[in-house]
Amino acid sequence: MNIKKVIFTSLLSAAFLINSALLCAQTNSPKSGHDANITGHVVDSQT
C-alpha cells in the first residue's frame, strides 16, 4: 500500500512537471514566432 502511494505521488509530480514544461513551451512559442516575424520584416525592408 505504501509503495503504491509513493508511485502515485511520483506520477503526479512527473505529470505536473511535464504540464508546466508544456505550458512554458507554449508561452515561449509565440515569442519566438514574433521575433521571427520582426526579423523577417527587417529583412524585407532592407531589400
XYZ file of N, CA and C in Angstrom, residues 34-44:
33
model
N 7.074 35.699 -32.972
C 7.022 37.157 -33.099
C 8.403 37.688 -33.473
N 9.446 37.150 -32.831
C 10.811 37.570 -33.156
C 11.122 37.258 -34.620
N 10.701 36.075 -35.063
C 10.957 35.697 -36.456
C 10.236 36.657 -37.396
N 9.013 37.047 -37.032
C 8.274 37.997 -37.867
C 8.985 39.340 -37.919
N 9.532 39.783 -36.787
C 10.236 41.068 -36.748
C 11.472 40.996 -37.645
N 12.267 39.940 -37.501
C 13.489 39.830 -38.307
C 13.117 39.705 -39.784
N 12.053 38.951 -40.089
C 11.607 38.834 -41.475
C 11.201 40.188 -42.020
N 10.529 40.998 -41.200
C 10.094 42.329 -41.627
C 11.318 43.212 -41.878
N 12.304 43.110 -40.986
C 13.527 43.904 -41.153
C 14.218 43.519 -42.454
N 14.300 42.204 -42.718
C 14.945 41.740 -43.955
C 14.180 42.280 -45.164
N 12.849 42.251 -45.092
C 12.045 42.744 -46.211
C 12.303 44.225 -46.447
